[in-house]
Amino acid sequence: MSESENCTHECESCGEDCSSRSFRADLHPLSSVEKVIGIVSGKGGVGKSLVTSLMAVEMQRRGHQTAILDADITGPSIPKAFGLNVMAKGNDQGIIPVTSRGGTDIMSVNLLLQDTSAPVIWRGPAIADVVKQFWSNVIWTGVEYMFVDMPPGTGDVPLTVYQSIPLNGIIIVTSPQELVSMIVEKAVRMAEQMDVPLLGIIENMSYIKCPDCGKEIKIFGESNVEAIAAKHGIKVLAKLPLDPRTASLCDSGDIEKYSGNDLNEAVKMIESIGEEKMKDMRIAVAADESGEIFQHFGHTRFFAVYDIKDGKVSSHSMIDAEGSGHSALGGFLRENNVDLLICGGIGGGAKNVLTEAGIELVSGVSGSIEEAVQNFIEGKLHDDPDAECDHHSHEHEEHEGSCHGCGGHSCH
């Protein structure tokens, strides 16, 4: 079996002599890029660069710092769409991308050429090296979402991007023609073989809208993009119209003035990358009688219980511990099928009791119970490992600072 057939595309597990390792490109040490999305197509002329531009514009408009790495070296059209006619600059540390009027950072070969109309007549390896340099030598600052406008097909450069840049997913762009759909199948299979997540398909030139009656006219006939998407278990994220107004914005360098909402579903998909869906669970919160979080776990009598389903509160109730001490509260909560406890102060002994009961803990929380639960659902609430009981009672005086109700730790 050949080396390529053995390859898992996980370079960290390979030896230094693996030929595929040479394709890896390290991000510039001064760069910060959180998510990278490749925009691909099986053939040229379907609007891949348009979709790349529109996605970056829409994400930037929604408050995300975006960037475009134009990997279509022989057909760079991104600078034209954004109205950029200056050259990128650099310093001793690296190359600085050009920033559009709307704030998107862009790097393209046309931003490095004196004559932007001159053809780039390079062989595949040279083009692939430039793409890797755009990743490694350019200083990308504070980028939340980078879109890579990849060249069409399944050749050298797309392969280099797949192997050298850590893609979080790809979007495939197509048009309704039957021939294009067949080629899309090849792009889908390439992504699957390279083990890159398929985020969905965007169909461009799906229809035109009659300017008089508003009727949608499918000039290329009915497409089978839904069938292709269903076959591979992915979504059709958008069907974009053939709109002369959008073409005019590209030609004039004003793509950032685009105001359509056709890409809402695609934006939601991109924004959800890396978000883990919260598991269904039951949360208990140490409660006082005013609806606030009770601060002394070992003395808690009432717990507000919330059932979480699909990331939302499906029901809530109040349960009475009836004076159980801290050593018995773990069992009490477990008997009530509690998966996680939110509380204020808690001692080490009580923490051990909860651990033995298999109950997760978020301690050191104060304020509104409902607000704390919502913050937890949104990922904004975290355990304070230093949170301990802080009440001072007569019991402390008698037992020299030992807080039996909070697990045996001295209170502060």
Short mmCIF file of C-alpha atoms in Angstrom, two decimals:
data_model
loop_
_atom_site.label_atom_id
_atom_site.label_comp_id
_atom_site.label_asym_id
_atom_site.label_seq_id
_atom_site.Cartn_x
_atom_site.Cartn_y
_atom_site.Cartn_z
CA MET A 1 0.00 0.00 0.00
CA SER A 2 1.33 3.46 -0.90
CA GLU A 3 2.17 6.19 1.60
CA SER A 4 -0.80 8.28 0.43
CA GLU A 5 -3.17 5.38 1.03
CA ASN A 6 -1.87 5.07 4.58
CA CYS A 7 -2.17 8.79 5.29
CA THR A 8 -4.73 9.83 7.90
CA HIS A 9 -4.09 13.56 7.29
CA GLU A 10 -3.28 14.00 10.98
CA CYS A 11 0.31 15.20 10.66
CA GLU A 12 0.96 15.23 14.40
CA SER A 13 0.96 11.43 14.38
CA CYS A 14 3.42 11.09 11.47
CA GLY A 15 7.18 10.95 11.31
CA GLU A 16 9.32 13.77 9.97
CA ASP A 17 9.97 11.76 6.77
CA CYS A 18 6.30 11.76 5.77
CA SER A 19 6.03 13.65 2.47
CA SER A 20 2.70 15.19 3.45
CA ARG A 21 4.31 17.00 6.41
CA SER A 22 6.12 19.29 3.95
CA PHE A 23 2.77 20.86 3.05
CA ARG A 24 2.08 22.09 6.56
CA ALA A 25 2.32 25.84 7.05
CA ASP A 26 2.65 27.47 10.45
CA LEU A 27 0.64 30.59 11.20
CA HIS A 28 2.78 33.70 11.62
CA PRO A 29 3.71 34.03 15.32
CA LEU A 30 2.17 37.52 15.47
CA SER A 31 -1.08 36.38 13.86
CA SER A 32 -4.34 35.46 15.53
CA VAL A 33 -6.93 33.56 13.49
CA GLU A 34 -9.77 31.77 15.25
CA LYS A 35 -11.83 30.09 12.48
CA VAL A 36 -10.94 29.35 8.86
CA ILE A 37 -13.58 28.55 6.25
CA GLY A 38 -12.72 27.47 2.72
CA ILE A 39 -15.01 28.51 -0.15
CA VAL A 40 -14.63 25.96 -2.93
CA SER A 41 -16.14 24.93 -6.23
CA GLY A 42 -15.75 22.06 -8.65
CA LYS A 43 -15.29 24.40 -11.60
CA GLY A 44 -14.76 28.08 -12.33
CA GLY A 45 -17.40 30.64 -13.17
CA VAL A 46 -20.00 29.68 -10.57
CA GLY A 47 -19.50 32.67 -8.27
CA LYS A 48 -17.10 31.34 -5.67
CA SER A 49 -15.31 34.68 -5.22
CA LEU A 50 -18.65 36.46 -5.02
CA VAL A 51 -19.81 34.16 -2.22
CA THR A 52 -16.47 34.62 -0.42
CA SER A 53 -16.86 38.39 -0.59
CA LEU A 54 -20.49 38.39 0.51
CA MET A 55 -19.81 36.06 3.45
CA ALA A 56 -16.97 38.28 4.68
CA VAL A 57 -19.08 41.42 4.26
CA GLU A 58 -22.02 39.95 6.16
CA MET A 59 -19.89 38.59 9.02
CA GLN A 60 -18.06 41.92 9.34
CA ARG A 61 -21.40 43.73 9.37
CA ARG A 62 -22.49 41.52 12.28
CA GLY A 63 -19.55 42.62 14.39
CA HIS A 64 -17.01 39.89 13.61
CA GLN A 65 -13.48 40.75 12.52
CA THR A 66 -13.11 39.01 9.17
CA ALA A 67 -10.35 38.39 6.65
CA ILE A 68 -10.02 36.95 3.16
CA LEU A 69 -7.05 34.91 2.00
CA ASP A 70 -7.31 34.91 -1.79
CA ALA A 71 -5.86 31.53 -2.76
CA ASP A 72 -7.10 31.82 -6.34
CA ILE A 73 -3.67 33.00 -7.46
CA THR A 74 -4.23 32.87 -11.22
CA GLY A 75 -7.70 34.44 -11.06
CA PRO A 76 -7.66 36.92 -8.18
CA SER A 77 -10.84 38.98 -8.15
CA ILE A 78 -11.29 39.82 -4.47
CA PRO A 79 -9.42 43.16 -4.49
CA LYS A 80 -11.52 44.35 -7.43
CA ALA A 81 -14.78 43.55 -5.63
CA PHE A 82 -13.65 45.55 -2.58
CA GLY A 83 -12.28 48.46 -4.59
CA LEU A 84 -8.68 47.94 -3.46
CA ASN A 85 -6.05 49.37 -5.80
CA VAL A 86 -3.10 49.76 -3.43
CA MET A 87 -0.20 47.44 -2.81
CA ALA A 88 0.25 45.52 0.41
CA LYS A 89 3.14 46.67 2.58
CA GLY A 90 5.49 44.81 4.84
CA ASN A 91 8.20 45.20 7.45
CA ASP A 92 10.92 43.11 9.03
CA GLN A 93 8.31 41.00 10.75
CA GLY A 94 6.03 40.14 7.84
CA ILE A 95 3.47 41.30 5.28
CA ILE A 96 0.57 43.51 6.34
CA PRO A 97 -2.79 42.72 4.70
CA VAL A 98 -4.78 45.53 3.09
CA THR A 99 -7.88 46.55 5.01
CA SER A 100 -11.08 47.33 3.12
CA ARG A 101 -13.28 50.33 3.84
CA GLY A 102 -15.56 48.08 5.88
CA GLY A 103 -12.72 46.64 7.98
CA THR A 104 -12.02 43.28 6.29
CA ASP A 105 -8.33 42.33 6.04
CA ILE A 106 -7.41 41.00 2.59
CA MET A 107 -4.36 39.39 1.03
CA SER A 108 -4.27 38.61 -2.68
CA VAL A 109 -1.54 38.31 -5.29
CA ASN A 110 -3.04 41.36 -7.02
CA LEU A 111 -2.07 43.38 -3.95
CA LEU A 112 1.57 42.47 -4.60
CA LEU A 113 1.77 43.10 -8.37
CA GLN A 114 2.66 46.40 -10.00
CA ASP A 115 0.53 45.48 -13.01
CA THR A 116 -2.67 43.79 -11.83
CA SER A 117 -3.62 42.91 -15.42
CA ALA A 118 -0.46 40.87 -15.94
CA PRO A 119 -1.17 37.12 -16.03
CA VAL A 120 0.31 34.92 -13.31
CA ILE A 121 2.03 32.26 -15.39
CA TRP A 122 3.38 29.97 -12.71
CA ARG A 123 3.47 26.24 -12.30
CA GLY A 124 1.44 24.50 -9.58
CA PRO A 125 4.19 24.16 -6.94
CA ALA A 126 5.04 27.87 -7.15
CA ILE A 127 1.36 28.82 -6.76
CA ALA A 128 0.99 26.45 -3.82
CA ASP A 129 4.02 28.03 -2.13
CA VAL A 130 2.46 31.50 -2.44
CA VAL A 131 -0.72 30.27 -0.77
CA LYS A 132 1.32 28.89 2.13
CA GLN A 133 3.19 32.19 2.41
CA PHE A 134 -0.12 34.06 2.62
CA TRP A 135 -0.80 31.97 5.73
CA SER A 136 2.68 32.00 7.27
CA ASN A 137 4.21 35.35 6.25
CA VAL A 138 1.19 37.64 6.52
CA ILE A 139 0.39 39.14 9.93
CA TRP A 140 -3.32 38.53 10.49
CA THR A 141 -4.37 40.49 13.58
CA GLY A 142 -7.39 39.54 15.70
CA VAL A 143 -9.21 37.66 12.96
CA GLU A 144 -12.34 35.84 14.12
CA TYR A 145 -13.34 34.40 10.75
CA MET A 146 -11.04 33.98 7.76
CA PHE A 147 -12.50 33.01 4.40
CA VAL A 148 -10.19 31.31 1.92
CA ASP A 149 -11.19 31.87 -1.70
CA MET A 150 -9.85 28.66 -3.19
CA PRO A 151 -9.17 28.02 -6.88
CA PRO A 152 -11.68 25.76 -8.63
CA GLY A 153 -11.23 22.04 -9.10
CA THR A 154 -9.39 19.37 -7.13
CA GLY A 155 -5.82 19.99 -8.20
CA ASP A 156 -2.55 21.12 -6.63
CA VAL A 157 -3.62 24.32 -4.91
CA PRO A 158 -6.86 23.06 -3.32
CA LEU A 159 -4.91 20.05 -2.09
CA THR A 160 -2.24 22.34 -0.64
CA VAL A 161 -4.86 24.42 1.18
CA TYR A 162 -6.47 21.29 2.63
CA GLN A 163 -3.11 19.98 3.84
CA SER A 164 -1.39 23.17 4.99
CA ILE A 165 -4.09 25.41 6.47
CA PRO A 166 -6.24 24.21 9.41
CA LEU A 167 -9.71 24.55 7.90
CA ASN A 168 -12.67 24.45 10.26
CA GLY A 169 -14.94 23.63 7.36
CA ILE A 170 -15.75 24.35 3.74
CA ILE A 171 -18.71 25.71 1.82
CA ILE A 172 -19.19 24.45 -1.73
CA VAL A 173 -20.50 26.87 -4.35
CA THR A 174 -22.37 25.59 -7.37
CA SER A 175 -24.85 26.63 -10.05
CA PRO A 176 -27.98 24.76 -11.19
CA GLN A 177 -26.66 23.15 -14.40
CA GLU A 178 -26.56 19.37 -14.46
CA LEU A 179 -22.90 19.31 -15.55
CA VAL A 180 -21.87 21.52 -12.63
CA SER A 181 -23.74 19.28 -10.21
CA MET A 182 -21.67 16.35 -11.38
CA ILE A 183 -18.49 18.32 -10.72
CA VAL A 184 -19.77 19.35 -7.29
CA GLU A 185 -19.87 15.67 -6.42
CA LYS A 186 -16.11 15.55 -6.98
CA ALA A 187 -15.53 18.54 -4.69
CA VAL A 188 -17.69 16.94 -2.00
CA ARG A 189 -15.79 13.66 -2.21
CA MET A 190 -12.44 15.44 -2.07
CA ALA A 191 -13.45 17.19 1.15
CA GLU A 192 -14.63 13.89 2.61
CA GLN A 193 -11.36 12.18 1.72
CA MET A 194 -9.37 15.04 3.25
CA ASP A 195 -11.54 14.78 6.40
CA VAL A 196 -12.57 18.44 6.30
CA PRO A 197 -16.08 19.23 7.61
CA LEU A 198 -18.64 20.08 4.94
CA LEU A 199 -20.67 23.01 6.22
CA GLY A 200 -23.08 23.14 3.30
CA ILE A 201 -23.73 24.13 -0.30
CA ILE A 202 -24.61 27.53 -1.73
CA GLU A 203 -26.24 27.57 -5.14
CA ASN A 204 -25.48 30.72 -7.11
CA MET A 205 -27.41 31.95 -10.17
CA SER A 206 -30.31 29.88 -8.92
CA TYR A 207 -32.91 32.15 -10.53
CA ILE A 208 -33.64 35.64 -11.74
CA LYS A 209 -36.51 37.73 -10.44
CA CYS A 210 -38.81 39.43 -12.91
CA PRO A 211 -38.52 43.20 -12.32
CA ASP A 212 -42.21 43.67 -13.14
CA CYS A 213 -44.08 40.91 -11.31
CA GLY A 214 -41.38 39.55 -8.96
CA LYS A 215 -41.76 35.99 -10.25
CA GLU A 216 -38.68 33.77 -9.89
CA ILE A 217 -37.51 32.43 -13.24
CA LYS A 218 -35.12 29.48 -13.18
CA ILE A 219 -33.16 30.16 -16.34
CA PHE A 220 -30.98 27.06 -15.93
CA GLY A 221 -33.92 24.83 -15.10
CA GLU A 222 -34.53 22.87 -11.94
CA SER A 223 -31.38 21.95 -10.05
CA ASN A 224 -30.67 18.80 -8.10
CA VAL A 225 -28.60 20.50 -5.41
CA GLU A 226 -30.96 19.26 -2.69
CA ALA A 227 -30.41 15.67 -3.79
CA ILE A 228 -26.64 16.08 -3.69
CA ALA A 229 -26.81 17.72 -0.27
CA ALA A 230 -29.12 15.02 1.09
CA LYS A 231 -26.85 12.27 -0.26
CA HIS A 232 -23.94 13.62 1.77
CA GLY A 233 -25.93 14.71 4.81
CA ILE A 234 -25.26 18.44 4.41
CA LYS A 235 -27.47 21.51 4.08
CA VAL A 236 -28.29 23.83 1.22
CA LEU A 237 -27.38 27.09 2.94
CA ALA A 238 -28.60 29.51 0.29
CA LYS A 239 -29.89 29.92 -3.24
CA LEU A 240 -28.63 33.21 -4.60
CA PRO A 241 -30.33 34.97 -7.50
CA LEU A 242 -28.62 36.17 -10.65
CA ASP A 243 -28.85 39.87 -9.83
CA PRO A 244 -27.33 42.59 -12.05
CA ARG A 245 -27.22 44.93 -9.06
CA THR A 246 -24.80 42.61 -7.23
CA ALA A 247 -22.67 42.31 -10.36
CA SER A 248 -22.57 46.11 -10.58
CA LEU A 249 -21.38 46.37 -6.96
CA CYS A 250 -18.51 43.99 -7.74
CA ASP A 251 -17.53 45.87 -10.87
CA SER A 252 -17.50 49.20 -9.04
CA GLY A 253 -15.62 47.87 -6.01
CA ASP A 254 -18.58 48.44 -3.74
CA ILE A 255 -19.44 44.90 -2.68
CA GLU A 256 -19.59 46.11 0.93
CA LYS A 257 -22.75 48.01 0.02
CA TYR A 258 -24.59 44.73 -0.61
CA SER A 259 -27.73 44.62 1.52
CA GLY A 260 -29.45 41.30 0.79
CA ASN A 261 -30.33 38.72 3.42
CA ASP A 262 -29.94 35.56 1.33
CA LEU A 263 -26.98 34.36 3.39
CA ASN A 264 -28.63 34.36 6.83
CA GLU A 265 -28.60 30.56 7.09
CA ALA A 266 -24.97 30.38 5.99
CA VAL A 267 -23.99 33.01 8.57
CA LYS A 268 -25.73 31.05 11.33
CA MET A 269 -23.85 27.93 10.28
CA ILE A 270 -20.50 29.75 10.35
CA GLU A 271 -21.21 31.34 13.73
CA SER A 272 -22.07 27.93 15.20
CA ILE A 273 -18.67 26.42 14.36
CA GLY A 274 -17.06 25.15 17.54
CA GLU A 275 -20.13 25.65 19.69
CA GLU A 276 -20.89 22.52 21.64
CA LYS A 277 -24.53 21.85 22.12
CA MET A 278 -25.33 21.72 25.81
CA LYS A 279 -26.37 18.28 26.92
CA ASP A 280 -29.78 17.75 28.48
CA MET A 281 -29.28 18.01 32.23
CA ARG A 282 -30.80 18.95 35.59
CA ILE A 283 -29.33 21.88 37.50
CA ALA A 284 -29.87 22.59 41.20
CA VAL A 285 -29.18 26.01 42.71
CA ALA A 286 -28.76 26.61 46.44
CA ALA A 287 -31.62 29.04 47.12
CA ASP A 288 -32.73 31.43 49.80
CA GLU A 289 -36.29 32.65 50.27
CA SER A 290 -35.79 35.81 48.20
CA GLY A 291 -34.76 34.09 44.98
CA GLU A 292 -31.07 34.72 45.50
CA ILE A 293 -28.28 32.14 45.65
CA PHE A 294 -27.74 30.92 49.23
CA GLN A 295 -24.12 31.37 50.24
CA HIS A 296 -23.59 28.52 52.75
CA PHE A 297 -24.03 25.19 51.00
CA GLY A 298 -23.95 23.03 54.14
CA HIS A 299 -26.91 24.93 55.62
CA THR A 300 -28.98 24.97 52.42
CA ARG A 301 -32.58 23.88 52.85
CA PHE A 302 -34.10 24.81 49.50
CA PHE A 303 -32.84 24.10 46.00
CA ALA A 304 -34.21 25.61 42.80
CA VAL A 305 -34.15 22.84 40.19
CA TYR A 306 -34.02 23.54 36.45
CA ASP A 307 -34.36 20.94 33.69
CA ILE A 308 -32.35 21.90 30.59
CA LYS A 309 -33.31 20.52 27.18
CA ASP A 310 -31.83 21.58 23.84
CA GLY A 311 -30.00 24.42 25.57
CA LYS A 312 -33.13 25.92 27.14
CA VAL A 313 -34.99 25.67 30.45
CA SER A 314 -37.85 23.22 29.92
CA SER A 315 -39.14 23.24 33.53
CA HIS A 316 -38.20 24.35 37.02
CA SER A 317 -39.31 23.64 40.57
CA MET A 318 -38.27 24.03 44.22
CA ILE A 319 -37.28 21.10 46.44
CA ASP A 320 -36.86 21.02 50.21
CA ALA A 321 -33.79 19.31 51.69
CA GLU A 322 -35.51 19.32 55.10
CA GLY A 323 -32.39 20.14 57.11
CA SER A 324 -29.95 17.64 55.57
CA GLY A 325 -26.35 18.40 56.51
CA HIS A 326 -23.59 18.73 53.93
CA SER A 327 -22.67 15.05 54.12
CA ALA A 328 -26.25 14.06 53.27
CA LEU A 329 -26.88 16.74 50.64
CA GLY A 330 -24.85 14.92 47.99
CA GLY A 331 -27.09 11.87 48.26
CA PHE A 332 -30.20 14.05 48.40
CA LEU A 333 -29.25 15.82 45.18
CA ARG A 334 -28.32 12.56 43.50
CA GLU A 335 -31.69 11.05 44.48
CA ASN A 336 -33.31 14.01 42.73
CA ASN A 337 -31.30 13.29 39.56
CA VAL A 338 -29.26 16.50 39.78
CA ASP A 339 -26.31 16.66 37.38
CA LEU A 340 -24.84 20.02 38.39
CA LEU A 341 -24.98 22.30 41.45
CA ILE A 342 -24.66 26.08 41.42
CA CYS A 343 -23.93 27.55 44.84
CA GLY A 344 -22.08 30.24 46.79
CA GLY A 345 -19.56 29.26 49.46
CA ILE A 346 -18.66 25.59 49.90
CA GLY A 347 -15.92 23.75 51.77
CA GLY A 348 -13.56 21.04 50.63
CA GLY A 349 -15.39 18.24 52.43
CA ALA A 350 -18.66 19.10 50.73
CA LYS A 351 -16.92 19.25 47.36
CA ASN A 352 -15.68 15.71 47.91
CA VAL A 353 -19.20 14.59 48.78
CA LEU A 354 -20.51 16.03 45.50
CA THR A 355 -17.67 14.46 43.51
CA GLU A 356 -18.45 11.05 45.01
CA ALA A 357 -22.11 11.57 44.06
CA GLY A 358 -21.09 12.36 40.46
CA ILE A 359 -22.41 15.93 40.61
CA GLU A 360 -20.60 18.75 38.81
CA LEU A 361 -20.08 22.01 40.67
CA VAL A 362 -20.09 25.72 39.90
CA SER A 363 -19.34 27.54 43.16
CA GLY A 364 -18.61 31.10 44.22
CA VAL A 365 -21.76 32.43 42.55
CA SER A 366 -24.00 35.12 44.02
CA GLY A 367 -27.04 37.11 42.97
CA SER A 368 -30.16 36.09 41.06
CA ILE A 369 -30.82 32.38 40.60
CA GLU A 370 -32.47 32.80 37.21
CA GLU A 371 -29.65 34.99 35.94
CA ALA A 372 -27.04 32.47 37.10
CA VAL A 373 -28.80 29.60 35.29
CA GLN A 374 -29.06 31.63 32.08
CA ASN A 375 -25.40 32.61 32.30
CA PHE A 376 -24.48 28.95 32.71
CA ILE A 377 -26.49 28.01 29.61
CA GLU A 378 -24.69 30.74 27.65
CA GLY A 379 -21.30 29.52 28.84
CA LYS A 380 -20.64 32.63 30.94
CA LEU A 381 -20.61 30.99 34.38
CA HIS A 382 -17.54 29.18 35.70
CA ASP A 383 -16.54 27.53 38.96
CA ASP A 384 -14.40 29.46 41.43
CA PRO A 385 -12.12 26.82 42.99
CA ASP A 386 -11.26 29.19 45.84
CA ALA A 387 -14.88 29.82 46.85
CA GLU A 388 -15.45 28.83 50.48
CA CYS A 389 -18.09 29.48 53.12
CA ASP A 390 -17.82 33.04 54.50
CA HIS A 391 -20.43 33.10 57.29
CA HIS A 392 -19.43 33.72 60.89
CA SER A 393 -21.65 32.14 63.45
CA HIS A 394 -21.54 31.11 67.06
CA GLU A 395 -20.63 27.66 65.80
CA HIS A 396 -17.29 29.03 64.61
CA GLU A 397 -16.46 30.40 67.98
CA GLU A 398 -17.17 27.10 69.67
CA HIS A 399 -15.21 25.03 67.18
CA GLU A 400 -12.25 27.33 66.59
CA GLY A 401 -13.11 28.22 63.04
CA SER A 402 -14.20 24.79 61.89
CA CYS A 403 -17.28 25.11 59.68
CA HIS A 404 -18.93 21.72 59.82
CA GLY A 405 -21.83 22.91 57.74
CA CYS A 406 -19.48 23.77 54.87
CA GLY A 407 -17.41 20.65 54.73
CA GLY A 408 -14.92 21.13 57.54
CA HIS A 409 -12.99 24.05 56.02
CA SER A 410 -12.25 27.14 58.02
CA CYS A 411 -14.37 30.03 56.83
CA HIS A 412 -13.08 33.38 55.65
#
